[in-house]
C-alpha positions as semicolon CSV with decimal commas, in nm:
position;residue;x (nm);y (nm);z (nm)
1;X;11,400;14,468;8,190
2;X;11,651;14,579;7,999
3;X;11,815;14,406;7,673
4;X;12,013;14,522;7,366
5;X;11,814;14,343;7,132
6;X;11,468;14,225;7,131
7;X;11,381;14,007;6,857
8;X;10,997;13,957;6,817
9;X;10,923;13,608;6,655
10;X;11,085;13,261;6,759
11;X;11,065;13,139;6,358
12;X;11,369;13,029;6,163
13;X;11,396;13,398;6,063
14;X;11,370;13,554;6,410
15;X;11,631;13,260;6,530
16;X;11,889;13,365;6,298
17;X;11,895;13,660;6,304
18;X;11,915;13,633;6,702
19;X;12,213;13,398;6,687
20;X;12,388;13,638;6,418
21;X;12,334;13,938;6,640
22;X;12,426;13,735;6,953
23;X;12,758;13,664;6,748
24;X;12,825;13,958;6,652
25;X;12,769;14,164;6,969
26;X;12,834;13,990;7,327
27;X;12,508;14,153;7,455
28;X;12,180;14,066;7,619
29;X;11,919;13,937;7,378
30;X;11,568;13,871;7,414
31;X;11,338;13,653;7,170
32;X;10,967;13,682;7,222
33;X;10,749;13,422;7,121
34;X;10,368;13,409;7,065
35;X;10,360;13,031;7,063
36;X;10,430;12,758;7,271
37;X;10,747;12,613;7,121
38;X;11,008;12,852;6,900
39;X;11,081;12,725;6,532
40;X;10,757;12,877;6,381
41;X;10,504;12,726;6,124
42;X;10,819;12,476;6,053
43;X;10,750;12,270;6,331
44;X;10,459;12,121;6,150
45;X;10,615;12,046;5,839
46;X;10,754;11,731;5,944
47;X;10,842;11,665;5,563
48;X;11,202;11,636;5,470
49;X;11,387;11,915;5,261
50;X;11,490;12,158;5,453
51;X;11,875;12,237;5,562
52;X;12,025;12,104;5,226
53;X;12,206;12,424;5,129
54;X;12,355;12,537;5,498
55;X;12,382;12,225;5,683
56;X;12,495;12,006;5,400
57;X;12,229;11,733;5,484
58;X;11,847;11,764;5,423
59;X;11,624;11,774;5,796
60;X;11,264;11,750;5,821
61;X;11,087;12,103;5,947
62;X;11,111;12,011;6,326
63;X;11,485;11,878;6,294
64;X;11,612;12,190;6,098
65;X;11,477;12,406;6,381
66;X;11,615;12,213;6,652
67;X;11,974;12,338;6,445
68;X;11,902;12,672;6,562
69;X;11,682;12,596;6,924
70;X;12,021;12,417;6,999
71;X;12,227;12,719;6,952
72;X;12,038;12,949;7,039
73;X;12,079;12,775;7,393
74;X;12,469;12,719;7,300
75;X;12,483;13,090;7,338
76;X;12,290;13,133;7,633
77;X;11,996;13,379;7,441
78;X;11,661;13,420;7,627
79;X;11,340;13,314;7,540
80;X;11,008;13,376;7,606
81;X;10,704;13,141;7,495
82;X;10,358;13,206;7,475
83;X;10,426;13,564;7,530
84;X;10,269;13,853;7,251
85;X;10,356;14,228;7,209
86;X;10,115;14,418;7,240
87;X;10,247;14,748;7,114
88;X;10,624;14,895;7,025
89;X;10,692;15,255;7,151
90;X;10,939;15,466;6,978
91;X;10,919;15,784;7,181
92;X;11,122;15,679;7,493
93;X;11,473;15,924;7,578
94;X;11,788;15,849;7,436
95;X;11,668;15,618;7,130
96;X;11,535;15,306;7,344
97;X;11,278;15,148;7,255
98;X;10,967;15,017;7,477
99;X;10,746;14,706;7,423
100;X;10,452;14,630;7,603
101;X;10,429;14,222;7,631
102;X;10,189;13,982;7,784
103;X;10,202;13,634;7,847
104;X;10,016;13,360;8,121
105;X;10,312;13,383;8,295
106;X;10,438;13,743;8,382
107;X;10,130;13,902;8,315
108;X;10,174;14,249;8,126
109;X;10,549;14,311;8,087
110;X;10,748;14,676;8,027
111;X;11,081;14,564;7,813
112;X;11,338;14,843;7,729
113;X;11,586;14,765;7,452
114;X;11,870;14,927;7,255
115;X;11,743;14,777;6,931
116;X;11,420;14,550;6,735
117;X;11,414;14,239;6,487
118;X;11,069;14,258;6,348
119;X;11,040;13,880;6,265
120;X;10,707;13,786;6,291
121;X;10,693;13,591;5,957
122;X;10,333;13,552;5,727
123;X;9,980;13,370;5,789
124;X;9,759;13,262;5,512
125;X;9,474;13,512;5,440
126;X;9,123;13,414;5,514
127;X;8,840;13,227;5,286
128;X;8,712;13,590;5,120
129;X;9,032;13,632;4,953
130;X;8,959;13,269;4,755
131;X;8,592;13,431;4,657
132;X;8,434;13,121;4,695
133;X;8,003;13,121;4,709
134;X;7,809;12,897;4,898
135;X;7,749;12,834;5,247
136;X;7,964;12,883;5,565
137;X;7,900;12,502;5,661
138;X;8,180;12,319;5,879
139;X;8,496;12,139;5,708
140;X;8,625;12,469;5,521
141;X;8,982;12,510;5,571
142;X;9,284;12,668;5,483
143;X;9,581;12,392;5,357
144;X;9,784;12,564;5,669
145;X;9,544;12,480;5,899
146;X;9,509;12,130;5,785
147;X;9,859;12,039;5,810
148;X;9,900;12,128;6,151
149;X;9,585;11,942;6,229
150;X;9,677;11,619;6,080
151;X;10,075;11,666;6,216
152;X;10,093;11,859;6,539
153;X;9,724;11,798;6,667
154;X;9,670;11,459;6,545
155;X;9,312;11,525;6,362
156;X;9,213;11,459;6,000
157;X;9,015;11,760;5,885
158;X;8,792;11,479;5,642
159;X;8,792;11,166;5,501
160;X;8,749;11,270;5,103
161;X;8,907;11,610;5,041
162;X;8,900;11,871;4,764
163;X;9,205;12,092;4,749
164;X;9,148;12,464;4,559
165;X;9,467;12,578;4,456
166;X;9,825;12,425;4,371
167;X;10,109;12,623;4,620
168;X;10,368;12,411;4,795
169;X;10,168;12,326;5,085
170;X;9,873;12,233;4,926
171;X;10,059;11,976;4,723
172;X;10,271;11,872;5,078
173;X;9,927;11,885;5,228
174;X;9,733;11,613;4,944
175;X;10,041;11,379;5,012
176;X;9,981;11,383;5,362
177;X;9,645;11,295;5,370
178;X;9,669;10,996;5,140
179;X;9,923;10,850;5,371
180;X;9,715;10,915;5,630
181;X;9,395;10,743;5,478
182;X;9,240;11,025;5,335
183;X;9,111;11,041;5,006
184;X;9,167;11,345;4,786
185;X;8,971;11,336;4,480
186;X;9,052;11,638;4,276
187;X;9,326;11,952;4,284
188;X;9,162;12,255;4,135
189;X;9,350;12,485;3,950
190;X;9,240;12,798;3,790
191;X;9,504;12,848;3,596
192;X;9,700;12,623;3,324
193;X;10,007;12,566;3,580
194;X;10,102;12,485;3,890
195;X;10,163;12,697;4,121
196;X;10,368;12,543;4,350
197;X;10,769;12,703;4,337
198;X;10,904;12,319;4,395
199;X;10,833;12,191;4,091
200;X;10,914;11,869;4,213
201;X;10,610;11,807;4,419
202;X;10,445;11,795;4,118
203;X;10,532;11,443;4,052
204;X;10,380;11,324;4,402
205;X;10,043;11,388;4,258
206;X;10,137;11,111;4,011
207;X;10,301;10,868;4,313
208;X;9,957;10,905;4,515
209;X;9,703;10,933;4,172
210;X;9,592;11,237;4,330
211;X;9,353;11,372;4,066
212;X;9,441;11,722;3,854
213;X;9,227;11,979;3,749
214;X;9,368;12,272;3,545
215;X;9,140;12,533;3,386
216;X;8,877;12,491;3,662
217;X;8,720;12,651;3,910
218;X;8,472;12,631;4,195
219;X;8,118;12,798;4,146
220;X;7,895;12,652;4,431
221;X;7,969;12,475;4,820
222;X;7,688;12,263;4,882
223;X;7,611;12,153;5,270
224;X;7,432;12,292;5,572
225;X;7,564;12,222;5,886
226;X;7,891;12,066;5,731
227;X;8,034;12,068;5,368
228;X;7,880;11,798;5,161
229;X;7,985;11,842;4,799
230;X;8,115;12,152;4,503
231;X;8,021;12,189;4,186
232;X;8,311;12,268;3,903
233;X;8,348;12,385;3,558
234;X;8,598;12,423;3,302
235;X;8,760;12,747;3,210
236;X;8,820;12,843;2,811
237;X;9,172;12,986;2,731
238;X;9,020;13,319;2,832
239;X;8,928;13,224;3,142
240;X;8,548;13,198;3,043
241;X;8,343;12,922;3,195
242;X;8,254;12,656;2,939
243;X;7,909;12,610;2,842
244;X;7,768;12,274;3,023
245;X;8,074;12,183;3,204
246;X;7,921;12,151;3,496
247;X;8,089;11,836;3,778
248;X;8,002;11,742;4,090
249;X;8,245;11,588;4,380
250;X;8,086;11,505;4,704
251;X;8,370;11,564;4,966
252;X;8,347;11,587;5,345
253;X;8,605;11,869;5,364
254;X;8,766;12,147;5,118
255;X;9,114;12,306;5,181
256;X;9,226;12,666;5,034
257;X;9,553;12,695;4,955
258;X;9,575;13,076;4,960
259;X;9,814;13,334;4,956
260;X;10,075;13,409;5,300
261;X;10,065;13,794;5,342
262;X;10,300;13,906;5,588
263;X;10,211;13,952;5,922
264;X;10,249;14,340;5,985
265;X;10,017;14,444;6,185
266;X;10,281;14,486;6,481
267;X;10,480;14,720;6,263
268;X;10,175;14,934;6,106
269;X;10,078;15,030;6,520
270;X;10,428;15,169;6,525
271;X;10,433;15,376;6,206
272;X;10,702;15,126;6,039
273;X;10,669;15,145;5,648
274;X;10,481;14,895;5,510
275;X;10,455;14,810;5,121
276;X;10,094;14,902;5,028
277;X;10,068;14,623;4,762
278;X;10,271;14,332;4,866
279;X;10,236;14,421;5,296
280;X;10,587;14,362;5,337
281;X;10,838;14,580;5,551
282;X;11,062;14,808;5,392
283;X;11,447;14,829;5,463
284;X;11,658;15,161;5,378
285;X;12,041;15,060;5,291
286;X;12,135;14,990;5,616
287;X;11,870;14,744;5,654
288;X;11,656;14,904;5,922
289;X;11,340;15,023;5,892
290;X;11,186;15,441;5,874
291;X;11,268;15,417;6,229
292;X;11,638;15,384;6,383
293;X;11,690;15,079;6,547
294;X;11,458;14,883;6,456
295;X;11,505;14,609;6,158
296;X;11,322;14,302;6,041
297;X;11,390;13,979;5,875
298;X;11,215;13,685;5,740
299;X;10,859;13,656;5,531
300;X;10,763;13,992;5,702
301;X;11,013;14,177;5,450
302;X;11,035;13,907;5,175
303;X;10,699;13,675;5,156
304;X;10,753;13,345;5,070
305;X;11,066;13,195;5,029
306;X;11,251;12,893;5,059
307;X;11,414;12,894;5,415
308;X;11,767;12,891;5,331
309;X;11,697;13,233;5,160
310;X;11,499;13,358;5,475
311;X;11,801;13,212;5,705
312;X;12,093;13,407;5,455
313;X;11,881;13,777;5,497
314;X;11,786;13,697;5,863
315;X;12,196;13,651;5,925
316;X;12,248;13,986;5,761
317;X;12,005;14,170;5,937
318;X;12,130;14,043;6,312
319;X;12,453;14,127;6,171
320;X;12,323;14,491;6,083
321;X;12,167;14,567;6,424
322;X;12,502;14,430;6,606
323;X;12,661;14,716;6,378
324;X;12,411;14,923;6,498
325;X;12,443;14,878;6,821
326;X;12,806;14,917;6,813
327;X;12,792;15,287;6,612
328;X;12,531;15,430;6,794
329;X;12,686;15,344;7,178
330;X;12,371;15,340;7,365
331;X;12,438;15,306;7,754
């Protein structure tokens, strides 16, 4: 199986830049998917916002990928679902590339191609970054994990909910589950903002008398089998506990909203260049990677971002490897 370019991710990012490069160069492209449905972690953010700056009008997650599913078919690009790679090889003859992919399907797959998009986006780090004590018990989640509970799989991860930490999907995440009968009776907040980059969702917590808590923290999970309750206290300006501040809030589940760290683990097997402190993918000038051919796009270069940002660089880079592509005149 031979294509020009493989793009590995289905996400907003790894759509783009397939539909640039597709655009740019009339050849055979490839995009390999890991889930079961391309558009990424978008297509459980069924809130509105999204498309305001490149399709004039504002879409909810799902509709702003179906802008791109729907050209990507326009233009008659290929597309494989539930398929991973396992490993990329860079040794083959005459600068291809090799990928090793499985899916249910196929079984284990041997893909050649001229050219890579590394778009395989971020995933929220696990519970030890959040350094939480207590016990492992049941109803400990990650806000990420929540929201595509409650909007893809149709569960509610509790009935009263503490959230630990103030990003964009943790706020998203609180509105949800009061509109969905939930109650969430406190937002902790270690420090004395939020953290959230849309300061806008902000003023929801006001709209749904979602409960605040700057300057505290989290020092004990109690529950056995499942989470029953955690104990709080306030923080001084110094971020000392104060004396006696003790709370309790019995709650039936907790959420973490903690960092995204880009999902590299693809590109560290093939000796791509990874940032040692942020984990992103680094780009020379000619935005490919330390090894010819292959680029990459999306939060795996950038982190978080708002998605038009993540759509602008994921057009440049499918424009890059078309360029590519064109200079080096693989046959």
């Amino acid at each position: 199986m031979l294509y020009d370019v493989v793009v590995i991710g289905g996400g907003v990012g790894g759509l783009s830049a397939a539909i640039s490069a597709k655009e740019n160069y009339k050849g055979n492209i490839l995009i390999l998917e890991r889930e079961n449905q391309l558009g990424g972690a978008l297509n459980q953010c069924i809130h509105n916002g999204f498309g305001k700056y490149i399709f004039g009008e504002e879409f909810t997650g799902p509709e702003f990928v179906q802008k791109f599913t729907d050209k990507v078919n326009e233009l008659g690009i290929s597309y494989k679902l539930n398929t991973t790679v396992l490993d990329i090889n860079t040794s083959k003859e005459n600068n291809y590339k090799e990928l090793n992919v499985v899916n249910t399907c196929d079984g284990i797959l041997k893909i050649k191609t001229k050219s890579i998009i590394i778009a395989t986006g971020a995933r929220e780090r696990p519970r030890g970054f959040s350094n939480l004590p207590g016990s492992r018990c049941a109803g400990i989640y990650t806000v990420g994990c929540a929201q595509k509970f409650i909007n893809l799989e149709g569960y509610m991860p509790g009935k009263e909910v503490v959230i630990l930490g103030t990003g964009d999907i943790a706020l998203i995440v609180a509105r949800r589950l009061v509109i969905e009968g939930a109650r969430v009776k406190a937002i902790v907040e270690t420090k004395d903002f939020i953290s959230a980059y849309d300061k806008k969702l902000s003023v929801s917590l006001n709209d749904f008398n979602i409960p605040l808590r700057i300057k505290h923290k989290i020092i004990d999970i109690q529950g056995k089998s499942r989470i029953e309750g955690i104990t709080l206290v306030k923080l001084d300006n110094n971020n000392e506990v104060i004396k006696n501040s003790e709370e309790h809030i019995s709650c039936d589940a907790l959420l973490l909203s903690v960092d995204l760290y880009p999902d590299n683990e693809l590109a560290k097997q093939a000796k791509i260049v990874v940032d040692a402190k942020t984990g992103q993918i680094e780009l020379d000038e000619n935005s490919q990677t330390n090894i010819g051919g292959i680029f990459a796009c999306g939060s795996v270069v950038h982190g978080y971002s708002f998605s038009q940002n993540l759509v602008n660089q994921s057009y440049d880079i499918g424009k890059s490897t078309a360029q590519y592509i064109r200079t080096v005149g693989l046959v």
